[in-house]
Coordinates of C-alpha atoms and ligand atoms in Angstrom, one line a residue:
Chain A
M1 CA 105.0 86.4 87.3
R2 CA 106.8 89.5 88.7
I3 CA 106.5 92.5 86.4
V4 CA 108.9 95.3 87.1
V5 CA 108.3 98.7 85.6
C6 CA 111.0 101.4 85.5
A7 CA 109.8 105.0 86.0
K8 CA 111.6 108.3 85.9
E9 CA 110.7 111.7 87.3
V10 CA 110.9 114.5 84.6
L11 CA 110.2 118.1 84.3
D12 CA 106.7 118.6 82.7
P13 CA 107.7 118.7 79.0
D14 CA 104.7 121.0 78.1
A15 CA 105.8 123.5 80.7
V16 CA 109.4 123.3 79.4
N17 CA 108.0 123.9 75.9
N18 CA 106.1 127.0 76.9
Y19 CA 109.1 128.5 78.7
A20 CA 111.4 127.7 75.8
L21 CA 109.0 129.3 73.3
S22 CA 108.5 132.4 75.4
G23 CA 112.3 132.7 75.8
G24 CA 112.0 132.3 79.5
L25 CA 113.6 128.9 80.1
A26 CA 116.2 129.5 82.8
I27 CA 119.5 127.5 82.7
G28 CA 121.5 127.6 86.0
D29 CA 125.0 128.9 86.5
D30 CA 126.3 125.4 85.9
G31 CA 125.3 125.9 82.3
R32 CA 123.3 122.7 82.1
T33 CA 120.4 122.5 84.6
I34 CA 117.0 123.9 83.9
T35 CA 116.2 126.0 87.0
S36 CA 112.8 127.5 86.2
S37 CA 111.2 126.7 89.5
A38 CA 107.6 126.9 88.4
I39 CA 107.9 123.8 86.2
P40 CA 106.1 120.9 87.8
R41 CA 107.9 117.5 88.2
L42 CA 105.9 114.5 87.2
M43 CA 106.3 110.9 86.0
N44 CA 107.5 110.5 82.5
A45 CA 104.3 110.0 80.5
Y46 CA 105.5 106.9 78.7
D47 CA 106.4 105.3 82.0
E48 CA 102.9 105.9 83.2
Q49 CA 101.7 104.0 80.1
A50 CA 104.2 101.2 81.0
I51 CA 102.5 101.0 84.4
E52 CA 99.1 100.9 82.6
A53 CA 100.4 98.1 80.4
A54 CA 101.5 96.1 83.5
L55 CA 98.2 96.6 85.2
R56 CA 96.2 95.5 82.2
I57 CA 98.4 92.3 82.1
K58 CA 97.7 91.8 85.7
E59 CA 94.0 92.3 85.3
A60 CA 93.9 89.9 82.4
G61 CA 94.1 87.0 84.9
A62 CA 96.9 84.8 86.3
D63 CA 98.9 85.6 89.3
H64 CA 101.1 88.7 88.5
T65 CA 102.6 91.3 90.7
V66 CA 103.6 94.8 89.6
T67 CA 106.7 96.5 91.1
V68 CA 107.6 100.0 90.1
V69 CA 111.2 101.1 90.6
S70 CA 112.7 104.5 90.2
A71 CA 116.3 105.8 90.5
G72 CA 116.6 109.5 91.1
P73 CA 117.2 112.3 93.6
D74 CA 113.6 112.1 95.0
P75 CA 111.4 109.5 93.5
A76 CA 108.9 109.5 96.4
A77 CA 106.2 111.5 94.6
I78 CA 106.1 109.5 91.4
L79 CA 106.3 106.2 93.4
K80 CA 103.2 107.3 95.4
H81 CA 101.5 108.0 92.1
A82 CA 102.5 104.5 90.9
V83 CA 100.7 103.0 94.0
A84 CA 97.7 105.2 93.3
L85 CA 97.5 103.8 89.8
G86 CA 97.7 100.2 91.2
A87 CA 101.3 99.1 91.7
D88 CA 101.7 96.4 94.4
E89 CA 105.2 97.4 95.4
I90 CA 107.3 100.5 95.0
V91 CA 111.1 100.7 95.1
S92 CA 113.3 103.7 95.4
I93 CA 117.0 103.9 94.5
P94 CA 118.1 107.3 95.8
I95 CA 120.9 109.0 93.9
E96 CA 122.1 112.5 94.6
D97 CA 123.0 113.8 91.2
A98 CA 120.0 114.8 89.2
G99 CA 122.1 114.9 86.0
I100 CA 123.4 111.4 86.5
D101 CA 124.6 109.5 83.5
Y102 CA 121.8 107.3 82.1
H103 CA 124.2 104.5 81.6
V104 CA 124.7 104.4 85.4
V105 CA 121.0 104.5 85.9
A106 CA 120.6 101.5 83.7
N107 CA 123.2 99.6 85.6
L108 CA 121.5 100.5 88.9
L109 CA 118.1 99.3 87.6
A110 CA 119.5 96.1 86.2
A111 CA 121.4 95.5 89.5
Y112 CA 118.1 96.0 91.4
V113 CA 116.3 93.4 89.3
R114 CA 119.3 91.0 89.7
S115 CA 119.5 91.4 93.4
S116 CA 115.8 91.3 94.1
E117 CA 113.6 88.4 93.0
G118 CA 114.3 89.0 89.3
A119 CA 111.6 89.7 86.8
G120 CA 109.6 87.8 84.3
L121 CA 108.9 91.0 82.4
I122 CA 110.4 94.5 82.5
L123 CA 108.4 97.3 81.1
C124 CA 109.8 100.8 80.4
G125 CA 108.5 103.9 78.6
R126 CA 110.0 104.1 75.1
Q127 CA 112.1 107.2 76.1
A128 CA 112.2 109.8 78.8
S129 CA 110.6 113.1 77.7
D130 CA 113.6 115.1 79.1
D131 CA 116.7 113.6 77.5
D132 CA 114.7 111.7 74.8
Q133 CA 117.6 109.1 74.8
G134 CA 115.6 105.9 75.1
V135 CA 118.7 103.8 75.7
V136 CA 118.1 102.7 79.3
P137 CA 115.7 99.8 78.4
A138 CA 118.3 98.4 75.9
L139 CA 121.1 98.7 78.4
I140 CA 119.0 96.9 81.0
A141 CA 118.2 94.2 78.5
E142 CA 121.8 93.7 77.5
S143 CA 122.9 93.7 81.1
L144 CA 120.4 91.0 82.1
D145 CA 120.8 89.1 78.8
M146 CA 117.1 89.5 78.0
P147 CA 115.5 90.2 74.6
L148 CA 114.2 93.7 74.0
I149 CA 111.0 94.5 72.1
S150 CA 110.6 98.2 71.5
I151 CA 107.7 100.6 70.8
A152 CA 104.7 98.6 71.9
R153 CA 101.1 99.5 71.4
A154 CA 99.8 96.3 72.9
V155 CA 101.4 93.7 75.2
A156 CA 100.0 90.3 76.3
L157 CA 101.4 87.4 78.3
S158 CA 100.5 83.8 77.5
A159 CA 100.1 81.1 80.0
G160 CA 103.3 79.4 78.6
G161 CA 105.4 82.4 79.6
T162 CA 105.8 84.1 76.3
V163 CA 105.1 87.8 75.7
R164 CA 103.3 88.9 72.6
V165 CA 103.8 92.5 71.5
T166 CA 102.3 94.7 68.8
R167 CA 104.9 97.1 67.7
V168 CA 104.4 100.4 65.9
T169 CA 106.9 100.5 63.1
P170 CA 107.3 102.9 60.2
D171 CA 105.6 100.3 58.0
G172 CA 102.6 99.7 60.3
N173 CA 101.9 97.3 63.0
E174 CA 104.2 94.3 63.5
I175 CA 103.4 91.4 65.9
V176 CA 106.3 89.7 67.6
E177 CA 106.8 87.2 70.4
A178 CA 109.6 86.3 72.8
D179 CA 110.1 84.0 75.8
C180 CA 110.1 85.7 79.2
P181 CA 112.1 87.1 80.8
A182 CA 112.0 90.1 78.4
V183 CA 112.2 93.8 78.3
V184 CA 109.4 95.7 76.4
T185 CA 109.2 99.5 75.8
I186 CA 105.8 101.1 75.6
S187 CA 104.8 103.9 73.2
N188 CA 102.1 106.5 73.3
E189 CA 99.9 104.5 70.9
F190 CA 99.3 102.2 73.9
G191 CA 96.5 104.6 75.0
E192 CA 95.7 106.7 78.0
P193 CA 96.7 105.5 81.5
R194 CA 93.9 105.3 84.1
Y195 CA 93.3 108.0 86.7
P196 CA 93.9 107.1 90.4
T197 CA 90.7 106.7 92.4
A198 CA 90.3 108.5 95.7
S199 CA 90.7 105.2 97.7
M200 CA 93.8 104.3 95.8
T201 CA 95.3 107.7 96.5
I202 CA 94.6 107.2 100.2
R203 CA 96.3 103.7 100.0
A204 CA 99.2 105.4 98.3
R205 CA 99.8 107.7 101.2
R206 CA 100.1 104.7 103.5
T207 CA 102.3 102.6 101.3
P208 CA 106.0 103.1 102.0
A209 CA 108.6 102.6 99.3
T210 CA 111.3 100.0 99.7
V211 CA 114.5 102.0 99.8
V212 CA 117.5 100.2 98.1
T213 CA 121.0 101.3 98.9
M214 CA 124.2 100.7 96.9
S215 CA 125.2 98.0 99.4
D216 CA 122.0 96.1 98.6
L217 CA 122.8 96.1 94.9
G218 CA 126.2 94.3 95.0
D219 CA 128.7 95.0 92.3
V220 CA 127.5 97.9 90.1
D221 CA 129.5 99.7 87.4
L222 CA 129.1 103.3 88.5
A223 CA 131.6 104.7 86.0
A224 CA 130.2 107.5 83.9
R225 CA 130.1 106.9 80.2
V226 CA 128.8 110.4 79.3
T227 CA 128.5 113.6 81.3
L228 CA 126.1 116.4 80.6
V229 CA 128.2 119.5 80.3
E230 CA 125.9 122.1 78.6
Q231 CA 122.3 122.7 77.9
S232 CA 120.9 125.6 76.0
V233 CA 117.8 126.7 74.0
P234 CA 118.5 126.6 70.3
I235 CA 117.5 129.8 68.4
V236 CA 115.2 129.2 65.5
Q237 CA 115.9 131.8 62.8
G238 CA 112.5 132.8 61.4
N239 CA 112.0 134.3 57.9
C240 CA 108.3 133.9 57.5
E241 CA 106.4 136.0 55.0
V242 CA 102.9 136.6 56.1
I243 CA 100.3 136.5 53.3
D244 CA 97.4 138.8 53.9
G245 CA 94.4 139.7 51.8
E246 CA 90.8 140.8 51.9
S247 CA 89.3 137.3 52.0
P248 CA 90.3 133.7 52.5
S249 CA 89.9 133.0 48.7
V250 CA 92.2 136.0 47.8
I251 CA 94.8 134.8 50.3
A252 CA 94.6 131.2 49.1
R253 CA 95.1 132.2 45.4
D254 CA 98.0 134.4 46.4
L255 CA 99.7 131.6 48.3
V256 CA 99.2 129.1 45.4
R257 CA 100.6 131.6 42.9
R258 CA 103.7 132.2 45.0
L259 CA 104.3 128.4 45.4
H260 CA 104.1 128.2 41.7
E261 CA 106.6 131.0 41.2
D262 CA 109.0 129.4 43.7
G263 CA 108.8 126.2 41.6
I264 CA 107.4 124.3 44.6
L265 CA 104.2 123.6 42.8
S266 CA 104.2 122.7 39.1
Chain B
M1 CA 147.5 105.2 65.1
T2 CA 144.0 104.9 66.7
G3 CA 141.2 102.9 65.1
P4 CA 139.1 104.4 62.3
V5 CA 135.9 106.3 62.6
V6 CA 133.3 103.8 61.3
V7 CA 130.0 105.1 59.9
C8 CA 127.3 102.5 59.5
T9 CA 124.3 102.6 57.2
W10 CA 121.8 100.2 55.9
A11 CA 121.8 100.0 52.1
G12 CA 118.9 102.1 50.7
E13 CA 118.2 103.6 54.1
G14 CA 119.4 106.6 56.1
E15 CA 121.3 109.5 54.9
A16 CA 124.8 108.2 54.0
A17 CA 126.1 111.5 52.6
E18 CA 125.2 113.3 55.9
L19 CA 126.8 110.6 58.0
L20 CA 129.9 110.3 55.9
T21 CA 130.3 114.1 56.1
L22 CA 130.1 114.0 59.9
G23 CA 132.4 111.0 60.1
R24 CA 135.0 112.7 57.9
T25 CA 135.1 115.8 60.2
V26 CA 135.7 113.5 63.2
S27 CA 138.2 111.3 61.5
E28 CA 140.2 114.3 60.1
A29 CA 140.2 115.9 63.6
L30 CA 141.5 112.8 65.1
G31 CA 143.9 112.0 62.3
T32 CA 142.4 108.6 61.6
D33 CA 140.7 106.7 58.8
L34 CA 137.1 106.7 57.8
V35 CA 135.4 103.4 57.2
W36 CA 131.9 103.1 55.8
L37 CA 130.2 99.9 57.0
V38 CA 127.2 99.1 54.7
I39 CA 124.6 96.5 55.7
G40 CA 123.0 94.9 52.7
V41 CA 123.9 95.0 49.1
T42 CA 125.8 98.2 48.3
A43 CA 124.4 100.2 45.5
D44 CA 126.4 100.4 42.3
D45 CA 127.4 103.9 43.1
A46 CA 128.5 103.2 46.7
A47 CA 132.2 103.2 45.7
E48 CA 131.6 106.5 44.0
T49 CA 129.8 108.0 47.0
A50 CA 132.5 106.8 49.3
K51 CA 135.2 108.4 47.2
R52 CA 133.4 111.7 47.0
Y53 CA 132.9 111.8 50.8
G54 CA 136.4 110.7 51.7
A55 CA 135.8 107.2 53.0
T56 CA 139.1 105.2 53.1
S57 CA 137.4 101.9 52.8
I58 CA 134.0 100.2 52.6
D59 CA 133.0 97.2 54.7
Q60 CA 130.0 95.3 53.5
I61 CA 127.9 92.9 55.6
D62 CA 125.6 91.1 53.2
N63 CA 124.0 88.4 55.3
N64 CA 120.2 87.9 55.2
R65 CA 120.1 87.4 59.0
V66 CA 121.4 90.9 59.6
A67 CA 118.0 92.5 59.2
A68 CA 115.4 94.4 61.2
S69 CA 113.6 91.1 61.9
E70 CA 116.7 89.7 63.6
P71 CA 118.0 92.2 66.1
D72 CA 120.1 89.6 68.0
A73 CA 121.9 88.6 64.8
T74 CA 122.4 92.2 63.9
V75 CA 123.9 93.2 67.2
E76 CA 126.2 90.2 67.1
A77 CA 127.4 91.0 63.5
L78 CA 128.1 94.6 64.4
S79 CA 129.9 93.6 67.6
Q80 CA 132.1 91.2 65.6
N81 CA 132.9 93.9 63.1
C82 CA 133.8 96.2 65.9
S83 CA 136.2 93.6 67.3
K84 CA 137.9 93.4 63.9
R85 CA 138.1 97.1 63.3
S86 CA 138.5 98.4 66.8
P87 CA 136.9 101.7 65.8
R88 CA 137.7 105.0 67.6
M89 CA 134.0 105.8 67.3
L90 CA 130.9 104.3 65.6
L91 CA 128.3 106.5 64.0
F92 CA 124.8 105.6 62.8
S93 CA 122.1 107.6 61.1
Q94 CA 119.1 107.5 63.4
T95 CA 116.3 105.3 62.0
F96 CA 113.6 103.3 63.7
N97 CA 115.8 100.2 63.7
V98 CA 118.9 102.0 64.8
R99 CA 117.0 103.3 67.9
L100 CA 116.9 99.7 69.0
I101 CA 120.2 98.4 67.7
A102 CA 122.6 101.2 68.7
P103 CA 121.9 101.1 72.4
R104 CA 121.8 97.3 72.5
L105 CA 125.3 97.2 70.8
G106 CA 126.4 99.9 73.3
G107 CA 125.2 97.7 76.2
R108 CA 127.0 94.7 74.7
L109 CA 130.3 96.6 74.3
G110 CA 130.1 98.8 77.4
S111 CA 130.1 101.8 75.1
P112 CA 128.8 105.3 75.7
V113 CA 125.7 105.8 73.6
V114 CA 124.3 109.1 72.5
M115 CA 121.1 109.2 70.4
N116 CA 119.5 112.2 68.7
A117 CA 123.0 113.6 68.0
T118 CA 123.2 116.8 65.9
G119 CA 127.0 117.2 65.9
I120 CA 130.3 116.1 67.2
D121 CA 133.2 118.2 68.5
A122 CA 136.4 116.3 68.1
E123 CA 139.9 117.5 68.8
S124 CA 142.9 115.3 69.2
G125 CA 144.0 114.9 72.8
K126 CA 140.6 116.1 74.1
L127 CA 137.4 114.4 75.2
L128 CA 134.9 114.0 72.4
R129 CA 131.8 116.1 72.8
V130 CA 128.5 115.1 71.2
T131 CA 125.7 117.6 70.8
A132 CA 122.2 116.2 70.9
S133 CA 118.6 117.4 71.1
A134 CA 116.6 117.1 74.3
Y135 CA 113.0 117.9 75.3
G136 CA 112.0 117.2 71.7
G137 CA 114.3 119.9 70.5
D138 CA 113.3 122.6 73.1
T139 CA 116.9 122.3 74.3
Q140 CA 120.2 121.3 73.0
V141 CA 122.6 119.4 75.2
V142 CA 126.3 118.6 75.0
Y143 CA 127.6 115.3 76.4
E144 CA 131.2 114.7 77.1
I145 CA 132.4 111.2 76.4
Q146 CA 134.2 109.5 79.3
G147 CA 136.3 106.4 79.6
D148 CA 138.1 104.3 77.0
A149 CA 135.2 102.3 75.4
M150 CA 134.3 103.1 71.8
P151 CA 131.5 105.6 71.8
I152 CA 128.4 105.2 69.6
A153 CA 126.3 108.1 68.4
A154 CA 123.2 108.2 66.2
L155 CA 122.8 111.3 64.0
M156 CA 119.4 112.9 63.6
P157 CA 118.3 113.2 59.9
S158 CA 119.1 116.6 58.3
A159 CA 121.3 117.7 61.2
V160 CA 124.4 117.9 59.0
E161 CA 124.7 119.4 55.5
P162 CA 126.4 116.9 53.2
Q163 CA 129.8 118.2 52.0
K164 CA 132.1 116.5 49.6
S165 CA 135.7 115.8 50.5
T166 CA 138.4 117.9 48.8
A167 CA 140.8 115.0 48.9
Q168 CA 139.8 112.0 46.8
T169 CA 140.1 108.5 48.2
S170 CA 140.1 105.2 46.4
P171 CA 138.2 103.0 48.7
A172 CA 138.1 99.2 48.3
V173 CA 135.1 97.1 49.2
D174 CA 135.8 94.5 51.8
V175 CA 133.2 91.9 52.5
F176 CA 132.8 91.1 56.2
E177 CA 131.4 87.7 57.0
P178 CA 130.0 87.6 60.5
D179 CA 129.8 84.2 62.2
L180 CA 126.2 84.0 63.3
S181 CA 126.1 80.2 64.0
G182 CA 125.9 80.8 67.7
V183 CA 123.0 83.2 67.6
E184 CA 119.5 82.0 68.1
E185 CA 117.1 84.8 67.5
R186 CA 115.0 85.4 70.6
I187 CA 112.4 87.5 68.9
R188 CA 109.9 85.7 66.6
V189 CA 108.0 87.8 64.0
L190 CA 104.4 86.4 63.9
E191 CA 103.0 89.1 61.6
P192 CA 105.3 91.4 59.7
A193 CA 104.3 95.0 59.1
H194 CA 103.1 95.8 55.7
A195 CA 103.4 99.3 54.6
E196 CA 99.9 100.2 53.3
G197 CA 100.4 102.5 50.4
P198 CA 102.9 105.3 50.2
R199 CA 104.9 106.4 53.2
L200 CA 105.0 109.9 54.7
E201 CA 108.8 109.6 54.9
D202 CA 108.9 109.6 51.1
A203 CA 106.1 112.1 50.4
Q204 CA 107.0 115.3 48.4
T205 CA 103.9 117.2 49.5
I206 CA 102.3 116.9 52.9
V207 CA 99.3 118.7 54.4
A208 CA 99.1 118.3 58.2
G209 CA 96.3 119.1 60.5
G210 CA 96.3 119.7 64.3
R211 CA 94.1 120.5 67.2
G212 CA 93.2 123.8 65.5
L213 CA 90.9 121.8 63.2
G214 CA 88.4 121.8 66.0
S215 CA 86.7 118.5 65.4
P216 CA 87.4 115.1 63.8
E217 CA 85.1 115.7 60.8
N218 CA 87.3 118.6 59.8
F219 CA 90.3 116.3 59.1
R220 CA 88.6 115.8 55.8
L221 CA 89.6 119.3 54.8
V222 CA 93.2 118.3 55.2
E223 CA 92.7 115.2 53.2
E224 CA 91.0 117.1 50.4
L225 CA 93.8 119.6 50.0
A226 CA 96.4 116.8 50.2
E227 CA 94.6 115.0 47.4
A228 CA 94.3 118.2 45.2
L229 CA 98.1 118.6 45.6
G230 CA 98.8 115.0 44.9
G231 CA 100.3 114.7 48.4
M232 CA 99.6 113.0 51.7
P233 CA 97.7 114.0 54.8
A234 CA 99.4 114.0 58.2
A235 CA 98.6 115.0 61.7
S236 CA 100.0 116.2 65.0
R237 CA 100.0 113.8 68.0
P238 CA 97.0 115.0 70.0
I239 CA 94.5 114.4 67.2
V240 CA 96.1 111.0 66.5
D241 CA 95.7 110.2 70.2
D242 CA 92.1 111.3 70.0
G243 CA 91.5 109.0 67.1
W244 CA 90.8 111.6 64.4
T245 CA 93.1 109.8 62.1
D246 CA 95.4 106.8 61.9
P247 CA 98.7 106.7 64.0
S248 CA 100.6 106.1 60.8
R249 CA 99.9 109.7 60.0
Q250 CA 101.6 111.2 63.0
V251 CA 104.5 113.5 62.3
G252 CA 107.1 114.3 65.0
L253 CA 109.6 113.1 67.5
T254 CA 107.6 110.0 68.2
G255 CA 106.0 109.7 64.8
K256 CA 107.2 110.0 61.2
I257 CA 110.2 112.1 60.2
A258 CA 109.2 113.7 56.9
R259 CA 111.3 115.9 54.6
P260 CA 108.9 116.9 51.8
A261 CA 109.4 119.8 49.4
L262 CA 106.2 121.3 50.7
Y263 CA 104.7 121.0 54.2
I264 CA 101.4 122.8 54.9
A265 CA 100.6 122.9 58.7
A266 CA 97.0 123.8 59.5
G267 CA 96.0 124.4 63.1
I268 CA 99.3 123.2 64.4
S269 CA 101.1 125.2 67.1
G270 CA 104.6 124.2 66.2
A271 CA 105.7 122.4 69.4
S272 CA 109.3 121.3 69.1
Q273 CA 108.2 117.6 69.3
H274 CA 106.1 118.1 66.2
M275 CA 108.8 120.1 64.4
A276 CA 111.3 117.3 65.0
G277 CA 109.3 115.4 62.3
C278 CA 109.0 118.2 59.7
A279 CA 111.6 120.9 60.3
A280 CA 113.7 119.5 57.4
S281 CA 110.9 120.2 54.9
K282 CA 112.1 122.6 52.1
T283 CA 109.1 124.9 52.4
I284 CA 106.8 125.1 55.3
V285 CA 103.5 127.0 55.1
A286 CA 101.7 127.7 58.3
I287 CA 98.0 128.4 58.8
N288 CA 97.2 129.5 62.4
S289 CA 94.8 131.9 64.0
D290 CA 97.4 132.9 66.6
P291 CA 100.0 135.3 65.1
D292 CA 102.4 134.4 67.9
A293 CA 102.2 130.6 67.2
A294 CA 105.7 129.0 67.2
I295 CA 105.0 127.4 63.8
F296 CA 105.5 130.8 62.1
R297 CA 109.2 130.7 63.1
Y298 CA 109.8 127.7 60.9
A299 CA 107.5 128.7 58.1
R300 CA 108.4 130.3 54.8
Y301 CA 104.9 131.5 54.3
G302 CA 102.4 132.2 57.0
I303 CA 98.7 132.8 57.0
V304 CA 97.1 134.2 60.1
G305 CA 93.5 133.0 60.0
D306 CA 91.0 130.3 60.4
C307 CA 92.2 127.0 58.8
L308 CA 88.6 125.9 58.4
E309 CA 88.0 128.7 56.0
L310 CA 91.4 128.6 54.4
L311 CA 91.8 124.9 53.7
P312 CA 88.8 124.7 51.3
E313 CA 89.8 127.9 49.6
L314 CA 93.3 126.5 49.0
T315 CA 91.9 123.3 47.6
R316 CA 89.8 125.3 45.2
A317 CA 92.7 127.5 44.2
V318 CA 94.9 124.5 43.5
Q319 CA 92.1 122.8 41.5
E320 CA 91.6 126.0 39.5
R321 CA 95.2 126.1 38.2
Ligands
FAD1 C1 107.8 113.2 74.7 C2 106.8 113.8 73.8 C3 106.7 113.4 72.5 C4 105.8 114.0 71.6 N1 105.8 113.6 70.3 C5 105.0 114.3 69.4 C6 105.0 113.9 68.0 O1 105.6 113.0 67.6 N2 104.2 114.6 67.2 C7 103.5 115.7 67.6 O2 102.8 116.3 66.8 N3 103.4 116.1 68.9 C8 104.2 115.4 69.8 N4 104.2 115.7 71.2 C9 103.2 116.7 71.6 C10 103.6 118.2 71.4 O3 104.4 118.6 72.5 C11 102.4 119.1 71.2 O4 101.6 119.0 72.4 C12 101.6 118.8 70.0 O5 102.4 118.8 68.8 C13 100.5 119.9 69.8 O6 99.7 119.6 68.8 P1 98.8 120.7 68.0 O7 99.8 121.7 67.5 O8 97.9 120.0 67.1 O9 97.9 121.3 69.2 P2 98.0 122.6 70.0 O10 99.3 122.8 70.5 O11 96.8 122.6 70.9 O12 97.8 123.7 68.8 C14 96.7 124.0 68.1 C15 97.0 125.2 67.3 O13 95.9 125.5 66.5 C16 95.6 126.9 66.5 N5 94.2 127.1 66.1 C17 93.1 126.9 66.9 N6 92.0 127.1 66.2 C18 92.4 127.4 64.9 C19 91.7 127.7 63.7 N7 90.4 127.7 63.6 N8 92.5 127.9 62.6 C20 93.8 127.9 62.6 N9 94.5 127.6 63.7 C21 93.8 127.4 64.9 C22 96.0 127.4 67.8 O14 96.4 128.8 67.7 C23 97.2 126.5 68.1 O15 98.4 127.1 67.7 C24 105.0 115.1 72.1 C25 105.1 115.5 73.4 C26 106.0 114.9 74.2 C27 106.1 115.4 75.7

């Protein structure tokens, strides 16, 4: 079965977090693009876990291939990383605008699957750590008329061509099944992705990406549904009262007393 | 007149008052009606709530196939309701299920979809603007809605302060019967989730621990204080990922969204992705050895110190009272 994994390049969310907290996150003159140049770009961590999920399915037997596709201004680096992890094929859909509407990205990815050999299983990260939207997998599923199973912590394929997924829900684990082709989104509970080995990293350097152009994709709806017009760092208004005292036990009693006075503890 | 603003909630779930408040601001700005679409059996006081928050009518879908276990039927039912109502805009409160249903419905209808919304800027004759959180809350973004298709937005919990309407409405309940005969559910539930015991979402008191606990054994200190307070223990993601406690205890963007009266965070730095799950707590107490930790910006009370010393002392102080 052909497994297609969709991957996105993002700004390192931990670095963005550090800059945001220190007040040093730079937004460009356009009012919407983060321009702090020292922030590394990397593969969205959930997408890395989606690749891991695909590789584990492949290793579990049967004859599966893993294709990783990315649409973005410069997907080369993360696609190399995908090969280093173990992807059989990498596909790049170059698009100029870094702030492109995610609805259009979904249309491009769906069009790629439709215009290539199709897919038995499409795996995506549950959301991108930059926009946090998490809608692309659902849009792909609707566009290709496939069922969508979200927030997986375990995925397995059966010989009969069904996918069995353990989902992480607010009420605990749920096990569901659907006939392939299907779209599944992977959550962080899936577990750590593997590290690339030295030999795989060398192989990655030699593996070119298939570059897909608009004309390869046929008819794609490129009309923007949303445009990002502003981005800013929200200000958190602090009013913290620091409780100090000569020992932990004095501080602890003081805090408990105040919580009682405030009516929070009865 | 353009179609109504429709706000959709599941009976007994989500924050109807917040969503109705936002829906009313949008419908008033656009000079259109506000319809409340309720899935499941409406509570007895639904009509009263609708009146208070200015809904012009209530649509009710009470069909046992429109449930979390049948996403295909749910998307189809909502899609049929949209055909009937032709909404100007459709709003949800963001729940686990809505995170799946809203974008699928959007894909079905060709709609713009914005999740994690925190507000909507509507002005007649202008493009709608939806504010949403990004980078787990590190940044806030504004999306301008393009095209003619009905936009869908999902509102984050606690983003809007509920406000009653000054004008009273007298909404009638309309039962909407979707035709689901053509829908064959593609997802089969083999083992449903069973909530084991109480849920963090409902807890009034939560004690949460993070990487500052130092080692897995010390999570016990969090559990002991939680027990003394009659509350529940919780955790940040790194220690869940490292297996110190169960994933069901994770609070944050990709974990549980809690809104207790009291949230005690011990050894947690206060990353926005964590705060996304607890910032709505009434009172936050932070215990952190780093006086510059971000968590202090959200806290009502802060203790700069070693949580390994303070947690047992707090447990003792609570037990003594
Ligand atoms: C897309 C995405 C989603 C995420 N989702 C979530 C989520 O749902 N939930 C979540 O929690 N995180 C989430 N994260 C991770 C988040 O960004 C932070 O990395 C995480 O919350 C940090 O956990 P922490 O505070 O326990 O650890 P750290 O950030 O390492 O903080 C430990 C803190 O403990 C303090 N400390 C150390 N020793 C002591 C001591 N002895 N006594 C007192 N204090 C001490 C330190 O000063 C520090 O502030 C997500 C990240 C991404 C990118």
